[in-house]
Short mmCIF file of C-alpha atoms in Angstrom, two decimals:
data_model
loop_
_atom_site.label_atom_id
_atom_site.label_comp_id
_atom_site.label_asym_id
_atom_site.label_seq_id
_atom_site.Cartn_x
_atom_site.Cartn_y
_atom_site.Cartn_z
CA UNK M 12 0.00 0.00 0.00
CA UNK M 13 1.34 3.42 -0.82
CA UNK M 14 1.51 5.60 1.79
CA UNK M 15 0.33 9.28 1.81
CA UNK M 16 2.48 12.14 1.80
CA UNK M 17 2.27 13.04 5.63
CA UNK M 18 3.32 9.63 6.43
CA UNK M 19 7.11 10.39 5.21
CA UNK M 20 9.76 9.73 7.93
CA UNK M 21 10.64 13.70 6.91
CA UNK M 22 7.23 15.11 8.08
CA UNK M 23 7.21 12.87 11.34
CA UNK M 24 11.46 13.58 11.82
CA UNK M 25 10.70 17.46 12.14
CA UNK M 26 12.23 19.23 15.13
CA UNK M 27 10.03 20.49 17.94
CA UNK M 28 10.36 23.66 17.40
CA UNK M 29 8.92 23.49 13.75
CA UNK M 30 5.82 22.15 15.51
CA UNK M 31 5.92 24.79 17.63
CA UNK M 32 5.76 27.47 14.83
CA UNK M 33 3.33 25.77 12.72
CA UNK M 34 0.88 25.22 15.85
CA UNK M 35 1.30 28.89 16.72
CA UNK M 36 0.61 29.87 13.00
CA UNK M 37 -2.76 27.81 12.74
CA UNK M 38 -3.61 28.93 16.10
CA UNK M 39 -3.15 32.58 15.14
CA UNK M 40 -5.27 31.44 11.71
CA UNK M 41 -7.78 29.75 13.56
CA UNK M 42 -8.04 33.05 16.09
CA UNK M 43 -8.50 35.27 12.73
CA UNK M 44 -11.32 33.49 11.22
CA UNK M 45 -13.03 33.10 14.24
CA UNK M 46 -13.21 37.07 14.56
CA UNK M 47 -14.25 37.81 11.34
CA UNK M 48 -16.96 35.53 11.44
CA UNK M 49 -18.16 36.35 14.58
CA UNK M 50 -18.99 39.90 12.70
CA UNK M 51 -21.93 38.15 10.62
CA UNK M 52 -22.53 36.45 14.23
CA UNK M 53 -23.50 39.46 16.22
CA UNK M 54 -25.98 40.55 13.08
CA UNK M 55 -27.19 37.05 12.99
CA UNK M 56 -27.28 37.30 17.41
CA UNK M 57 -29.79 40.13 16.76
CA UNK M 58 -32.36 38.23 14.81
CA UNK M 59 -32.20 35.21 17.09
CA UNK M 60 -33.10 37.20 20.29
CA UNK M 61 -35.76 38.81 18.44
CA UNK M 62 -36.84 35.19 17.33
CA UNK M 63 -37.26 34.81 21.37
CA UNK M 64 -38.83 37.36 22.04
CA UNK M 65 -41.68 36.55 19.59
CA UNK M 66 -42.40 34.03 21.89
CA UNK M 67 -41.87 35.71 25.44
CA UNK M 68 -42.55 39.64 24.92
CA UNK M 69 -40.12 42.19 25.20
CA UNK M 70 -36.73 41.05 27.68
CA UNK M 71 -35.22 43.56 29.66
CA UNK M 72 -31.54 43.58 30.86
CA UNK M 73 -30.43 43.82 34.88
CA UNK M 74 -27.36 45.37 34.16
CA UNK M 75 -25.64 47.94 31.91
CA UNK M 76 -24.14 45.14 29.97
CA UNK M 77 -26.28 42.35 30.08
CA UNK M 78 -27.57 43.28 26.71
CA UNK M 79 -24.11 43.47 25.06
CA UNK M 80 -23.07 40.36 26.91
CA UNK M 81 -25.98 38.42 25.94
CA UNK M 82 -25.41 39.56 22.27
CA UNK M 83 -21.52 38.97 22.43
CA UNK M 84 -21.89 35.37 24.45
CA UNK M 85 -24.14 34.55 20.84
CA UNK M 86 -22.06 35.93 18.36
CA UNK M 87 -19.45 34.10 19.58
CA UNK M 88 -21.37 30.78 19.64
CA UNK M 89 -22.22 31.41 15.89
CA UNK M 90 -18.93 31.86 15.26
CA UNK M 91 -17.63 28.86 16.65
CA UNK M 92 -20.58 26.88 15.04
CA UNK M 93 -19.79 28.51 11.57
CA UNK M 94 -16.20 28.65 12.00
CA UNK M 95 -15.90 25.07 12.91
CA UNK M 96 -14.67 23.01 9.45
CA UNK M 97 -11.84 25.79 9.40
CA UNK M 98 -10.86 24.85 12.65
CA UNK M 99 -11.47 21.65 12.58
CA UNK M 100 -9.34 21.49 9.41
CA UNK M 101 -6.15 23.46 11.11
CA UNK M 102 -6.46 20.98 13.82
CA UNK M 103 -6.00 18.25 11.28
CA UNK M 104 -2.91 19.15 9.57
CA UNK M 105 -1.43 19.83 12.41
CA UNK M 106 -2.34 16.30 14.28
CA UNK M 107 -2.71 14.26 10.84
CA UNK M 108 0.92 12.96 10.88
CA UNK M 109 0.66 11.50 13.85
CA UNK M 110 -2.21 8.86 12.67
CA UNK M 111 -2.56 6.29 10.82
CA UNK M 112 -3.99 5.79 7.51
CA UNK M 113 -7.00 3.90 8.89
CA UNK M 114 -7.32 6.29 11.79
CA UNK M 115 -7.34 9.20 9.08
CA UNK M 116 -10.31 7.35 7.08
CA UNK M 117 -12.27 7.03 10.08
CA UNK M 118 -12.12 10.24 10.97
CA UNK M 119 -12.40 12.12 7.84
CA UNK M 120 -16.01 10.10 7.63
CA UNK M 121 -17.07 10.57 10.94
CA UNK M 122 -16.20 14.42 11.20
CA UNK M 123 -18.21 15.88 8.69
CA UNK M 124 -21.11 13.83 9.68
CA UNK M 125 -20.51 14.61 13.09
CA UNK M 126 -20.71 18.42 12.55
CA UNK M 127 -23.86 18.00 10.42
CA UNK M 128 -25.72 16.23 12.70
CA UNK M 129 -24.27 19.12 15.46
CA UNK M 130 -25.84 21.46 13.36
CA UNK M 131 -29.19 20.02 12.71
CA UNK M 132 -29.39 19.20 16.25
CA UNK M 133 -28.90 22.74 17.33
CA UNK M 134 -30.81 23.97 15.03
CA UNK M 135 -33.86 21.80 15.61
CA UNK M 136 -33.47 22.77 19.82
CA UNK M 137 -33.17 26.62 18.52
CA UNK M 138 -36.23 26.38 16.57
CA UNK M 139 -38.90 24.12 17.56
CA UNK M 140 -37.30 22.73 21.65
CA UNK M 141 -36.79 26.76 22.71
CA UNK M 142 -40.42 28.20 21.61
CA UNK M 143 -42.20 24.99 22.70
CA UNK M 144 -40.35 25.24 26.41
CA UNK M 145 -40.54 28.78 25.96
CA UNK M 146 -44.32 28.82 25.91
CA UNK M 147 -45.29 26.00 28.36
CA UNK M 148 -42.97 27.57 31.59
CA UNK M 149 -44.80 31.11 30.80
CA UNK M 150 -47.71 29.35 31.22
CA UNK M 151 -46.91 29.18 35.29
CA UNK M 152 -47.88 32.76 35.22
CA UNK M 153 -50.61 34.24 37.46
CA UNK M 154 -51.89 37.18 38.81
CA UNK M 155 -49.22 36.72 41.71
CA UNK M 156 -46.64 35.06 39.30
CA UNK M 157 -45.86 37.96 36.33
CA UNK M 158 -42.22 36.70 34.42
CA UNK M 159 -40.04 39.28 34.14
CA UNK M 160 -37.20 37.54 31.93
CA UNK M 161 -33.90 38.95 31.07
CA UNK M 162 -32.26 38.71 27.79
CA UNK M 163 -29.25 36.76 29.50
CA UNK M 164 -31.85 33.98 31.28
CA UNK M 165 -33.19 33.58 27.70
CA UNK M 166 -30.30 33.61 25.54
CA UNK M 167 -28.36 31.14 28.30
CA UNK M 168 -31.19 28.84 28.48
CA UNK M 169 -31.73 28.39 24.75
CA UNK M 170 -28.08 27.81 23.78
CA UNK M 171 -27.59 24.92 26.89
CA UNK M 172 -31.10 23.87 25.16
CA UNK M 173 -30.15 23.75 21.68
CA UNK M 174 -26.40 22.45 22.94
CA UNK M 175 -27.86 19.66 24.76
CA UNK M 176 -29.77 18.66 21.07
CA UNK M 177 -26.60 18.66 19.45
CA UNK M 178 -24.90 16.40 21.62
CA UNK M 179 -28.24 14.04 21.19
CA UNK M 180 -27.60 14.05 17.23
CA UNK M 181 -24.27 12.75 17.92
CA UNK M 182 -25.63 9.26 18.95
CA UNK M 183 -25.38 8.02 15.45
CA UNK M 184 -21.63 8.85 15.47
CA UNK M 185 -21.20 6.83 19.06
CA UNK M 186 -23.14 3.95 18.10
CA UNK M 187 -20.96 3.61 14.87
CA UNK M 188 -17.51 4.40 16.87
CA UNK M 189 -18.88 1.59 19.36
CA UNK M 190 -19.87 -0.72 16.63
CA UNK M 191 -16.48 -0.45 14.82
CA UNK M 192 -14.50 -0.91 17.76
CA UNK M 193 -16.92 -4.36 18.00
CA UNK M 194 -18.20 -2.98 21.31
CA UNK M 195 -21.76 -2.95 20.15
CA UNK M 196 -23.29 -4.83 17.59
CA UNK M 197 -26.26 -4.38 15.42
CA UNK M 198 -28.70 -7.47 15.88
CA UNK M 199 -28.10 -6.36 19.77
CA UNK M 200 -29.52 -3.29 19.34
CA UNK M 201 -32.21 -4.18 17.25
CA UNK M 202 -33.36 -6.96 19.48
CA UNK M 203 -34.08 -4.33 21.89
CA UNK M 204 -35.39 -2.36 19.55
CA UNK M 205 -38.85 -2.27 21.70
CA UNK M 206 -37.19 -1.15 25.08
CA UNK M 207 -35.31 1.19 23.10
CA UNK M 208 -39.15 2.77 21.77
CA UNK M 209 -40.03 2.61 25.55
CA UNK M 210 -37.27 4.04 26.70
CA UNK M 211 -37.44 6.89 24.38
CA UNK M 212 -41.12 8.03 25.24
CA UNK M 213 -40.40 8.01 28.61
CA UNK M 214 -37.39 10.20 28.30
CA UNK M 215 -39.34 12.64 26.46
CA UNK M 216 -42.43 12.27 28.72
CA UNK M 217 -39.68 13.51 31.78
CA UNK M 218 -37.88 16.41 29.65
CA UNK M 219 -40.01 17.94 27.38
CA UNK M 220 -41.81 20.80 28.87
CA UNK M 221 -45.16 20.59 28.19
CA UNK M 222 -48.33 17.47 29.17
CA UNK M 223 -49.70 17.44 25.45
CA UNK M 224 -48.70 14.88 23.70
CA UNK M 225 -47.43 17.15 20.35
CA UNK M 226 -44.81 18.26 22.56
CA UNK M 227 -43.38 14.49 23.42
CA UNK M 228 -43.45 13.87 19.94
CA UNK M 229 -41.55 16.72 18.94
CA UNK M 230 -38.61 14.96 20.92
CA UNK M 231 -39.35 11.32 20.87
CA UNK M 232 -39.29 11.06 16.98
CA UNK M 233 -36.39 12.30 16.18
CA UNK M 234 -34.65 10.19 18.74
CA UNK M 235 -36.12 7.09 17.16
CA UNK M 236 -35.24 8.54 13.74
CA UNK M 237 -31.13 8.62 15.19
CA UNK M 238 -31.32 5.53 16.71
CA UNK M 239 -32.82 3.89 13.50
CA UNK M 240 -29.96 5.56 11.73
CA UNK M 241 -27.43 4.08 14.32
CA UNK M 242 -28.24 0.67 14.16
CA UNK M 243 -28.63 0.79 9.86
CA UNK M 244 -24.45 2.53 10.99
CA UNK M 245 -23.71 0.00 13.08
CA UNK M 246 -24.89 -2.79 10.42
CA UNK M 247 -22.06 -1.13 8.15
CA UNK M 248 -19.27 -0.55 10.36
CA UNK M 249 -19.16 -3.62 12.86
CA UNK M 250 -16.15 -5.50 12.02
#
């Protein structure tokens, strides 16, 4: 087998402080990108807040720069969500020469995926998770209850939302990691395909805030949806 070009004894024989330098100069690459896009973030920041208040009424801020924090805290979210295949990809040719061939196949499958499912996961918390919660907690309001909600409460507890989405996305990628390893194994998890269905209403019974059952759907189908998608992965990748 021919080997690629990074796996030359000259590119692994290169003196520490030449990986010193070139780490510095992607770092200092990765640091520029990530302020220019955070420019389109803070216009984009805007839109999303007003996208929450829709839903909640006008926020007010406690402090004089709770509003510019809130905005800044997004911005930069955006532009680490936007800006990640740049840094992603810095991060790769500066570790690539350390791994294998086979390690370097995995991953350059599984990281793309990865950040697509990250994004359809946030995005899917941002949009329909957020308003639904949003709604059904205002809905504790009374005559001797009256929200009052600042722009940082709302702004925190949507990104942690839409974060913790994400991270659920990613099952597909750590059911196919397990499976290649030969950790898991497809029949397995369709054989408890059943508990898994269980298992999954339940869950979204417990976190999804609101009684009607719309709500637990919103959730619990998706989450079959990945782990249908996980075991069809696993049924590829187990050795």
């Amino acid at each position: 087998m021919n080997r690629l070009p990074s796996d030359t004894p000259n590119d692994r024989a290169r003196p520490l402080g030449d990986h010193l330098l070139e780490l510095r100069r992607r770092l200092w690459l990765s640091i520029a990108a990530f302020a220019l896009l955070a420019i389109p973030g803070w216009t984009l920041s805007e839109r999303l807040i007003h996208q929450i208040s829709r839903v909640t009424g006008p926020l007010v801020f406690l402090g004089p720069t709770e509003a510019f924090a809130a905005r800044l805290k997004l911005s930069a979210v955006l532009a680490l969500a936007l800006g990640a295949p740049i840094f992603i990809y810095h991060a790769w040719r500066f570790v690539g020469v350390a791994l294998t061939v086979s390690e370097r196949r995995v991953l350059l499958g599984a990281l793309p995926f990865s950040y697509l499912l990250l994004l359809l996961g946030a995005s899917f918390g941002w949009f329909l998770i957020v308003p639904t919660g949003l709604r059904f907690l205002l809905g504790f309001a009374s005559a001797d209850l009256r929200p009052t909600l600042s722009v940082h409460a709302c702004v925190s507890f949507a990104l942690w939302t839409s974060l913790g989405l994400g991270l659920l996305f990613q099952l597909p990628v750590v059911v196919g990691a397990l499976a290649r390893w030969g950790w898991v194994r497809a029949a397995t998890l369709a054989r408890y395909r059943r508990h898994a269905v269980l298992g999954i209403l339940v869950v979204a019974a417990v976190l999804t805030p609101g009684p009607d059952v719309f709500s637990q759907l919103l959730l619990a189908v998706p989450t079959y949806v990945l782990f249908e998608v996980s075991v069809t992965l696993a049924r590829f990748l187990e050795p």
